[in-house]
Structure formats: structure tokens, C-alpha cells
Amino acid sequence: MKCLIFTLNFVLLVIFIAGCGSTRPIEEIYTPDVPGTTADTPIIDTGFTDADQIQDTSTFKICNKDEACNQLPLEDSHCYGECYNEMIYLSCEGTVVDNLCYLLTPPEKPYTKDIIDDIKITHSQIPDYVYVGDRLEIELILTNLRDEKNYLTYGFKNPDSWEIHPQNFDYEGILSFEPKEEKRLRFNANAIKPNILEHVHSYIPIITFSFNYTNYELYAKIRFDKRDEYIKCGEEYFPATYCSTQDCTGYSNYNSAVCCNSIFYPGATCCNTNDCVNGTCIDGKCIYRVPSMFLANTTLIQNNRILIIISDFPEFPESELCRDKYKELKDKLQLDLIDEYYKTIVYNRTGRKDVVNFRWEVLAGFNSDKFITNGDYTFQNFKNSLNDYINSQLKCDINFDDYDKIIIISFRMDLYGFGGMAFGLGNIGQIQYSNGYLTAHELCHSFGASDLYLDMGGSFQYATSLMGNNLGQIGFPQDRVAWGEIGLSDVNENGVIDIFEFARFPESIVIENIHAKLTQKESLEISFEPYLIERGRKMRGVFLMYHIELPEYNQIIDTPEPFIAFDQYQVDLKKIRETRKIKVRIVINYKYSDNDFKRKALNFDKTIEIDVEDQIR
Ligand SMILES: [Ca+2]
């Protein structure tokens, strides 16, 4: 029993941690005026049907080694659809400056005004680049152009990458000039912290003077010095991991980085699949499984029934709370944009337009004062309280279990400063409703995609991606990395685009390759592979939990992975070593939305006696 609790806690912990992946803090959320365009990617009916319905086999082909088929092949392994090239190298789709990939226009040195109130300002020569540890001796030359007396108030500030030591002036003051007089301000500037990675959004100055309240700036970028443990990339050196702030918070950090073709990619883990121990490299990230994230509860090839509940916004009147308001609110919620977004990325990656099938239902007009009485505005309490209210008080005919995704939107919800958050099992919380791409981003987590903006990669190669938090403000949100994570590539390298290996409307659950073995670590390990059967074919599925029992030893475990280990305190290892047999009960439940979006449940419950392999002998 203790083990069961531990396992459940572990699962909750995993779900909770993964749930933190989400969107940028609310104050940074930008609502675009125009949804990202899909006009340049027209969707054409390819007329595909499933491979097993194709009678004419004269068009079959075999995909090349680096291609994948957009149909699940028959037993003969021919592709009856189209073969898609799956060779993926990490490359820069933007401008390369300082061996860094800028997807947006790289910032240039700003113009700085050099005559302020008839005083001309020049300076001694400054190099464009210095190395950390370099010391510059800089002289400003200020010349009064007037035939009369003049003056300048002055002060200065500098970023923490530079240390400034004034030689012949104070930190602030007034400079008085005789007619045509020239004055020189001398100071030392020590480059104390490399800032070459920090010029993403603006050019960082050495020093900013304020002369009569007009800024005058000097510039040089600070390179990392050459060190053996750094990654050499072109002529630059970069650290392998980086944290630009004291506490490593914020997005100016990375824990991994690669240099591919002389371009440095912070946050990436691979240039190509050779760099990944087991997984496949997609857009700079090694992906090991599909769906990639623990949060995922369905795939895009399934029918996804989605319930949206809007609470607390005064623009939605508190009336007809049980009625589905999809038709009147779909434009406000940009639901067509979300449909179109997923149809477009699936079509662009697979050539198929018959994959995405969302059915939306919208409840609106709720007031959380009516159902939250304990001041707890966390998502979980919001959802539970809403469920009670909808069923017990309003007696609506709505069952949360009938939906693949539940999105609750209220500005009062506590999402730890985020605008939206995915919690696993298809649960999503949002504090605003008007940007469809925010919802698309959170939904993408529920299909298996991870965030790309939590480190510096989100400022460089992933800046224009949906999971890099481009919610439409920088054009059409790209599906980089995410497309591999949600099944639109061939991560398991079997020649079939992964999503077409997943069941849509399965009829039953089977398990294969069930193994039990006694290990060197004095444990009994049991593993198996679960599959779904659809029209007689073995397909993959997203299974959320496995219930495993060893009836001979009163062991009961719920685990999110089809793998479990028991130790000597849980089972009699000696006895098992003698008999080489173990009875295992495996229970798997699988729920999905059927062809007509009705909830269907499959249940697998079998007790099997299996042979135990002994690794010690
Ligand atoms: Ca595959």
C-alpha cells in the first residue's frame, strides 16, 4: 500500500513539474491584431484513404532510408501514400551574427547624437569587439562650437558587463565651456562580463552619458575568452552552459548548447541524430519518444473533444450556463484559428488533411464567487469546484470525463504568473481567452510538445516557434521541435510518420513482449508493451496508467510506464528464483472519443503466469 502511495505521489509530481512548462508571464503576453497567416500554405485534398482500403497496388513504392510514409503500410512494407524526407539538420533560418542565429533582425548599433546644444562630442578609437578582461582607455572630446560661454550637465550609467573608472570627472556635474573651448573626459572601461550573447533585443553600450538630458553612448561587444572547456564555434568561444543572472532565473541561461556549421545554438542538444544516444534529433533537440512530454493525453490523429469553460469575465453574461455557446463565441476565442493552425502544420509535415478533428464546446458566463468559497484559485480547485457547481447545483448534463481536453479560463485563476498552463490529462488553465495561439500552445503540450522559451534558445533559433512563445506576434508560429514531439516526424525511424502508427478508433487492448527477470540489483523487473487493435491492426496508443498486481505477494502498483521493479521486501526473490514463475495481473483502461465523439472505454484485465529470466545465473 505504501508503494502505491509513493507511485501516485511520483506521478503527481511528474505531472506538476511538467505542468510548469507553459507560457510567458502575463505581463509579457501580447495579443496580436492579426492572427498569423496561413494563406501561403493552402490545404489541398490529397484524396488519401487508409492503406488497407486501397485496392490498386500498382502505385506502391518503398520509401528511401531517410524518408517516412504518411500511411501505415500493409505487411509488405510498401508505402501507399507519399514518402516524406526526414533528414533534419539544425540550420539557421535567419541572420548569422557573431556565429549566433538571429531569426529576427539583429539589433544594430543605435545612432547616437554627436552635437548636443552646440557642443560637439567625439571620442578616441574604440574596437567593435573586446575580450572579457580587456581594459579600454577612452577619451571623450567635447568642443563648444559657440562664440560664447556654454555648459553641459552630465551624468552616466553603465551595464554590469562593464566597470567604469572616471579619471578626471565626477559621476555627475556641470561642465562649463568658454567660447570654442575643448574639454576632455578620460575614463577606463574594464570588460568584466561577456555580453556577446545578450545583444538579442538591443545593442548593449559600454556607457551611457546623459548630456543636458540627451543620451550619448559608446559601444563594444564583449567576447568570451578562449578556454579549453568552452565550445569553439567559428571564431567565437562560448561556454557549454551559461547563466547570466545571479540566481539563474529568467530566460538568459542554457544548460546545453551545440555548434553546427559554425553557428552556436544555445539550448540545443544535437546538430543531427548522430549526436543523440538513442533518440532522433529534430531541430536541435534529441527526442526519445512520441508523444514526448509526460503531459500528453491524446494524439492529433484522434478525435479530440474539447470543453472550454469561461468564468469571471463581465463581457459574458451570467445566463444559460449549461448551454453550449460554441457558435456565438468561436470567433471571440479564435477557435477556427486553432483548428486551422493544427491542420496546417499536419498538412505541411505529412501531406494529409484528414487528420485533425477537434470538436469544441463552450460554456460561458460563470462567476467564481458562486463556486469558490475557500479562496483557493488554483487550477485544481477551480476545476473541482466548477464540476460540483455544474453537476450538483446547476444540474447541467455535462460530465468532465467525456472530454479529451478541458480548458478553464478565468483571470482570477492562480497560474503562478503565467498566462496559460497545461497540467496533464488534458487539463489546461488560462487567464485570457482572446488569443487562439495561447490555447494552441497549451494544447500542444497536451499532444506532447515541450516549451522552447525557458532558456536562451527561445531568443535565438526558436524565437519564431509556437513553443518558443511566438503566439502570433512574430508571424505564423512555427512548429519547430514540436512537430517531432507530437508525432509528425519519424522519431522511431521505422519509415512511417509516427502519428500514423497511433490508433484512432481502436477496438481492444493487447500486450506483447511481457518479460520478468531477476536482476543483479536483487529485484524483480517486469516490463511489457501495450498496443491497441484497430480493424485487426496493431497500433500505438497514449496510455496514461498501468495497474499491476502480483497476487501471490499482495503487491499492487499503479505506474505511468509499462515497467516496474519489485525488491526483496515486496516479493520472495528466493522462491521466484526456484520456481522461475510469477503471476502478474495487468489492468489497462483506455478512453477515447469515438467516430461520433461519444466516449468509449476499453478495458484490459488479465492475470498471466510468466517465466522469469534469471540474470544472475
Ligand atoms: Ca515512425
PDB file of N, CA, C and O in Angstrom, residues 23-37 104 201 334 337 432 435-438 441 453 458 462-478:
ATOM      1  N   THR A  23       3.464  29.293 -20.685  1.00  0.00           N
ATOM      2  CA  THR A  23       3.705  30.492 -21.474  1.00  0.00           C
ATOM      3  C   THR A  23       4.423  31.544 -20.634  1.00  0.00           C
ATOM      4  O   THR A  23       4.662  31.350 -19.457  1.00  0.00           O
ATOM      5  N   ARG A  24       4.767  32.649 -21.263  1.00  0.00           N
ATOM      6  CA  ARG A  24       5.499  33.682 -20.547  1.00  0.00           C
ATOM      7  C   ARG A  24       4.603  34.343 -19.503  1.00  0.00           C
ATOM      8  O   ARG A  24       3.384  34.209 -19.556  1.00  0.00           O
ATOM      9  N   PRO A  25       5.210  35.021 -18.550  1.00  0.00           N
ATOM     10  CA  PRO A  25       4.408  35.687 -17.529  1.00  0.00           C
ATOM     11  C   PRO A  25       3.384  36.624 -18.174  1.00  0.00           C
ATOM     12  O   PRO A  25       3.597  37.154 -19.248  1.00  0.00           O
ATOM     13  N   ILE A  26       2.304  36.819 -17.469  1.00  0.00           N
ATOM     14  CA  ILE A  26       1.160  37.530 -18.019  1.00  0.00           C
ATOM     15  C   ILE A  26       1.527  38.913 -18.527  1.00  0.00           C
ATOM     16  O   ILE A  26       1.048  39.351 -19.560  1.00  0.00           O
ATOM     17  N   GLU A  27       2.429  39.588 -17.825  1.00  0.00           N
ATOM     18  CA  GLU A  27       2.683  40.960 -18.245  1.00  0.00           C
ATOM     19  C   GLU A  27       3.358  41.024 -19.607  1.00  0.00           C
ATOM     20  O   GLU A  27       3.361  42.045 -20.257  1.00  0.00           O
ATOM     21  N   GLU A  28       3.891  39.893 -20.049  1.00  0.00           N
ATOM     22  CA  GLU A  28       4.552  39.903 -21.343  1.00  0.00           C
ATOM     23  C   GLU A  28       3.642  39.418 -22.457  1.00  0.00           C
ATOM     24  O   GLU A  28       4.012  39.381 -23.612  1.00  0.00           O
ATOM     25  N   ILE A  29       2.447  39.015 -22.111  1.00  0.00           N
ATOM     26  CA  ILE A  29       1.572  38.475 -23.158  1.00  0.00           C
ATOM     27  C   ILE A  29       1.147  39.586 -24.102  1.00  0.00           C
ATOM     28  O   ILE A  29       0.786  40.677 -23.691  1.00  0.00           O
ATOM     29  N   TYR A  30       1.270  39.290 -25.361  1.00  0.00           N
ATOM     30  CA  TYR A  30       0.971  40.256 -26.379  1.00  0.00           C
ATOM     31  C   TYR A  30      -0.142  39.676 -27.231  1.00  0.00           C
ATOM     32  O   TYR A  30      -0.071  38.544 -27.682  1.00  0.00           O
ATOM     33  N   THR A  31      -1.175  40.412 -27.408  1.00  0.00           N
ATOM     34  CA  THR A  31      -2.270  39.924 -28.231  1.00  0.00           C
ATOM     35  C   THR A  31      -2.154  40.521 -29.620  1.00  0.00           C
ATOM     36  O   THR A  31      -2.221  41.735 -29.784  1.00  0.00           O
ATOM     37  N   PRO A  32      -1.930  39.709 -30.614  1.00  0.00           N
ATOM     38  CA  PRO A  32      -1.760  40.250 -31.962  1.00  0.00           C
ATOM     39  C   PRO A  32      -3.078  40.738 -32.538  1.00  0.00           C
ATOM     40  O   PRO A  32      -4.134  40.198 -32.215  1.00  0.00           O
ATOM     41  N   ASP A  33      -3.013  41.757 -33.376  1.00  0.00           N
ATOM     42  CA  ASP A  33      -4.217  42.236 -34.042  1.00  0.00           C
ATOM     43  C   ASP A  33      -4.666  41.240 -35.102  1.00  0.00           C
ATOM     44  O   ASP A  33      -5.826  40.984 -35.296  1.00  0.00           O
ATOM     45  N   VAL A  34      -3.665  40.694 -35.786  1.00  0.00           N
ATOM     46  CA  VAL A  34      -3.982  39.799 -36.901  1.00  0.00           C
ATOM     47  C   VAL A  34      -3.464  38.406 -36.590  1.00  0.00           C
ATOM     48  O   VAL A  34      -2.299  38.242 -36.263  1.00  0.00           O
ATOM     49  N   PRO A  35      -4.302  37.434 -36.668  1.00  0.00           N
ATOM     50  CA  PRO A  35      -3.787  36.080 -36.478  1.00  0.00           C
ATOM     51  C   PRO A  35      -2.761  35.754 -37.553  1.00  0.00           C
ATOM     52  O   PRO A  35      -2.829  36.276 -38.663  1.00  0.00           O
ATOM     53  N   GLY A  36      -1.821  34.920 -37.224  1.00  0.00           N
ATOM     54  CA  GLY A  36      -0.784  34.534 -38.178  1.00  0.00           C
ATOM     55  C   GLY A  36      -1.412  33.994 -39.451  1.00  0.00           C
ATOM     56  O   GLY A  36      -2.399  33.289 -39.423  1.00  0.00           O
ATOM     57  N   THR A  37      -0.822  34.332 -40.553  1.00  0.00           N
ATOM     58  CA  THR A  37      -1.440  33.971 -41.814  1.00  0.00           C
ATOM     59  C   THR A  37      -1.176  32.516 -42.150  1.00  0.00           C
ATOM     60  O   THR A  37      -0.120  31.972 -41.882  1.00  0.00           O
ATOM     61  N   LEU A 104      15.082  37.068 -35.819  1.00  0.00           N
ATOM     62  CA  LEU A 104      14.564  38.416 -36.005  1.00  0.00           C
ATOM     63  C   LEU A 104      15.747  39.278 -36.427  1.00  0.00           C
ATOM     64  O   LEU A 104      16.899  38.880 -36.288  1.00  0.00           O
ATOM     65  N   HIS A 201      17.883  41.656 -28.088  1.00  0.00           N
ATOM     66  CA  HIS A 201      16.802  42.615 -28.302  1.00  0.00           C
ATOM     67  C   HIS A 201      17.318  44.039 -28.500  1.00  0.00           C
ATOM     68  O   HIS A 201      16.657  44.862 -29.118  1.00  0.00           O
ATOM     69  N   GLN A 334     -11.179  32.587 -31.094  1.00  0.00           N
ATOM     70  CA  GLN A 334     -10.310  32.226 -32.230  1.00  0.00           C
ATOM     71  C   GLN A 334     -10.202  30.713 -32.404  1.00  0.00           C
ATOM     72  O   GLN A 334      -9.115  30.170 -32.658  1.00  0.00           O
ATOM     73  N   LEU A 337      -9.052  29.589 -35.833  1.00  0.00           N
ATOM     74  CA  LEU A 337      -7.609  29.782 -35.990  1.00  0.00           C
ATOM     75  C   LEU A 337      -6.840  28.577 -35.432  1.00  0.00           C
ATOM     76  O   LEU A 337      -5.865  28.115 -36.029  1.00  0.00           O
ATOM     77  N   GLN A 432      -6.544  34.389 -19.980  1.00  0.00           N
ATOM     78  CA  GLN A 432      -7.146  35.233 -21.019  1.00  0.00           C
ATOM     79  C   GLN A 432      -7.668  34.335 -22.129  1.00  0.00           C
ATOM     80  O   GLN A 432      -7.203  33.215 -22.301  1.00  0.00           O
ATOM     81  N   ASN A 435      -6.562  35.122 -27.413  1.00  0.00           N
ATOM     82  CA  ASN A 435      -5.521  34.748 -28.362  1.00  0.00           C
ATOM     83  C   ASN A 435      -5.545  33.237 -28.577  1.00  0.00           C
ATOM     84  O   ASN A 435      -5.148  32.468 -27.708  1.00  0.00           O
ATOM     85  N   GLY A 436      -6.004  32.835 -29.755  1.00  0.00           N
ATOM     86  CA  GLY A 436      -6.092  31.411 -30.059  1.00  0.00           C
ATOM     87  C   GLY A 436      -4.754  30.714 -29.997  1.00  0.00           C
ATOM     88  O   GLY A 436      -4.676  29.524 -29.680  1.00  0.00           O
ATOM     89  N   TYR A 437      -3.682  31.452 -30.288  1.00  0.00           N
ATOM     90  CA  TYR A 437      -2.360  30.806 -30.267  1.00  0.00           C
ATOM     91  C   TYR A 437      -1.906  30.458 -28.846  1.00  0.00           C
ATOM     92  O   TYR A 437      -1.096  29.552 -28.668  1.00  0.00           O
ATOM     93  N   LEU A 438      -2.404  31.185 -27.850  1.00  0.00           N
ATOM     94  CA  LEU A 438      -2.113  30.786 -26.467  1.00  0.00           C
ATOM     95  C   LEU A 438      -2.734  29.414 -26.210  1.00  0.00           C
ATOM     96  O   LEU A 438      -2.091  28.503 -25.675  1.00  0.00           O
ATOM     97  N   HIS A 441      -0.839  26.773 -28.053  1.00  0.00           N
ATOM     98  CA  HIS A 441       0.406  26.452 -27.348  1.00  0.00           C
ATOM     99  C   HIS A 441       0.134  25.459 -26.207  1.00  0.00           C
ATOM    100  O   HIS A 441       0.823  24.444 -26.076  1.00  0.00           O
ATOM    101  N   TYR A 453      11.017  28.155 -24.787  1.00  0.00           N
ATOM    102  CA  TYR A 453      11.378  29.520 -24.416  1.00  0.00           C
ATOM    103  C   TYR A 453      11.970  29.627 -23.014  1.00  0.00           C
ATOM    104  O   TYR A 453      12.261  30.722 -22.558  1.00  0.00           O
ATOM    105  N   GLY A 458      15.160  30.084 -26.880  1.00  0.00           N
ATOM    106  CA  GLY A 458      13.920  30.758 -27.232  1.00  0.00           C
ATOM    107  C   GLY A 458      14.118  32.170 -27.745  1.00  0.00           C
ATOM    108  O   GLY A 458      13.222  32.742 -28.372  1.00  0.00           O
ATOM    109  N   TYR A 462      14.691  29.435 -31.698  1.00  0.00           N
ATOM    110  CA  TYR A 462      13.285  29.063 -31.510  1.00  0.00           C
ATOM    111  C   TYR A 462      12.373  30.280 -31.317  1.00  0.00           C
ATOM    112  O   TYR A 462      11.218  30.132 -30.925  1.00  0.00           O
ATOM    113  N   ALA A 463      12.881  31.467 -31.615  1.00  0.00           N
ATOM    114  CA  ALA A 463      12.120  32.692 -31.310  1.00  0.00           C
ATOM    115  C   ALA A 463      10.803  32.780 -32.068  1.00  0.00           C
ATOM    116  O   ALA A 463       9.858  33.408 -31.602  1.00  0.00           O
ATOM    117  N   THR A 464      10.725  32.162 -33.246  1.00  0.00           N
ATOM    118  CA  THR A 464       9.502  32.297 -34.043  1.00  0.00           C
ATOM    119  C   THR A 464       8.582  31.086 -33.903  1.00  0.00           C
ATOM    120  O   THR A 464       7.610  30.951 -34.637  1.00  0.00           O
ATOM    121  N   SER A 465       8.887  30.190 -32.960  1.00  0.00           N
ATOM    122  CA  SER A 465       8.108  28.952 -32.821  1.00  0.00           C
ATOM    123  C   SER A 465       6.968  29.109 -31.821  1.00  0.00           C
ATOM    124  O   SER A 465       7.077  29.863 -30.859  1.00  0.00           O
ATOM    125  N   LEU A 466       5.920  28.333 -32.058  1.00  0.00           N
ATOM    126  CA  LEU A 466       4.777  28.349 -31.131  1.00  0.00           C
ATOM    127  C   LEU A 466       5.225  27.996 -29.719  1.00  0.00           C
ATOM    128  O   LEU A 466       4.850  28.655 -28.756  1.00  0.00           O
ATOM    129  N   MET A 467       6.076  26.960 -29.585  1.00  0.00           N
ATOM    130  CA  MET A 467       6.508  26.551 -28.257  1.00  0.00           C
ATOM    131  C   MET A 467       7.662  27.424 -27.751  1.00  0.00           C
ATOM    132  O   MET A 467       8.060  27.336 -26.597  1.00  0.00           O
ATOM    133  N   GLY A 468       8.199  28.268 -28.618  1.00  0.00           N
ATOM    134  CA  GLY A 468       9.149  29.302 -28.206  1.00  0.00           C
ATOM    135  C   GLY A 468       8.415  30.560 -27.776  1.00  0.00           C
ATOM    136  O   GLY A 468       9.027  31.604 -27.556  1.00  0.00           O
ATOM    137  N   ASN A 469       7.096  30.439 -27.689  1.00  0.00           N
ATOM    138  CA  ASN A 469       6.197  31.503 -27.244  1.00  0.00           C
ATOM    139  C   ASN A 469       5.957  32.583 -28.277  1.00  0.00           C
ATOM    140  O   ASN A 469       5.644  33.710 -27.918  1.00  0.00           O
ATOM    141  N   ASN A 470       6.105  32.254 -29.540  1.00  0.00           N
ATOM    142  CA  ASN A 470       5.586  33.166 -30.566  1.00  0.00           C
ATOM    143  C   ASN A 470       4.097  32.874 -30.694  1.00  0.00           C
ATOM    144  O   ASN A 470       3.690  31.913 -31.341  1.00  0.00           O
ATOM    145  N   LEU A 471       3.290  33.693 -30.056  1.00  0.00           N
ATOM    146  CA  LEU A 471       1.845  33.480 -30.068  1.00  0.00           C
ATOM    147  C   LEU A 471       1.209  34.350 -31.141  1.00  0.00           C
ATOM    148  O   LEU A 471       0.173  34.960 -30.946  1.00  0.00           O
ATOM    149  N   GLY A 472       1.889  34.449 -32.284  1.00  0.00           N
ATOM    150  CA  GLY A 472       1.355  35.204 -33.410  1.00  0.00           C
ATOM    151  C   GLY A 472       1.962  36.584 -33.559  1.00  0.00           C
ATOM    152  O   GLY A 472       1.775  37.242 -34.566  1.00  0.00           O
ATOM    153  N   GLN A 473       2.725  37.026 -32.564  1.00  0.00           N
ATOM    154  CA  GLN A 473       3.297  38.376 -32.644  1.00  0.00           C
ATOM    155  C   GLN A 473       4.438  38.448 -33.655  1.00  0.00           C
ATOM    156  O   GLN A 473       4.772  39.523 -34.132  1.00  0.00           O
ATOM    157  N   ILE A 474       5.053  37.317 -33.995  1.00  0.00           N
ATOM    158  CA  ILE A 474       6.143  37.297 -34.987  1.00  0.00           C
ATOM    159  C   ILE A 474       5.719  36.405 -36.139  1.00  0.00           C
ATOM    160  O   ILE A 474       6.408  35.460 -36.505  1.00  0.00           O
ATOM    161  N   GLY A 475       4.555  36.666 -36.713  1.00  0.00           N
ATOM    162  CA  GLY A 475       4.091  35.894 -37.850  1.00  0.00           C
ATOM    163  C   GLY A 475       3.589  34.517 -37.460  1.00  0.00           C
ATOM    164  O   GLY A 475       3.348  34.238 -36.278  1.00  0.00           O
ATOM    165  N   PHE A 476       3.446  33.660 -38.469  1.00  0.00           N
ATOM    166  CA  PHE A 476       2.897  32.324 -38.243  1.00  0.00           C
ATOM    167  C   PHE A 476       3.793  31.542 -37.289  1.00  0.00           C
ATOM    168  O   PHE A 476       4.985  31.387 -37.551  1.00  0.00           O
ATOM    169  N   PRO A 477       3.265  31.074 -36.163  1.00  0.00           N
ATOM    170  CA  PRO A 477       4.110  30.345 -35.196  1.00  0.00           C
ATOM    171  C   PRO A 477       4.606  29.026 -35.782  1.00  0.00           C
ATOM    172  O   PRO A 477       3.816  28.156 -36.127  1.00  0.00           O
ATOM    173  N   GLN A 478       5.910  28.892 -35.895  1.00  0.00           N
ATOM    174  CA  GLN A 478       6.489  27.674 -36.458  1.00  0.00           C
ATOM    175  C   GLN A 478       6.338  26.507 -35.490  1.00  0.00           C
ATOM    176  O   GLN A 478       6.196  26.698 -34.286  1.00  0.00           O
TER     177      GLN A 478
END
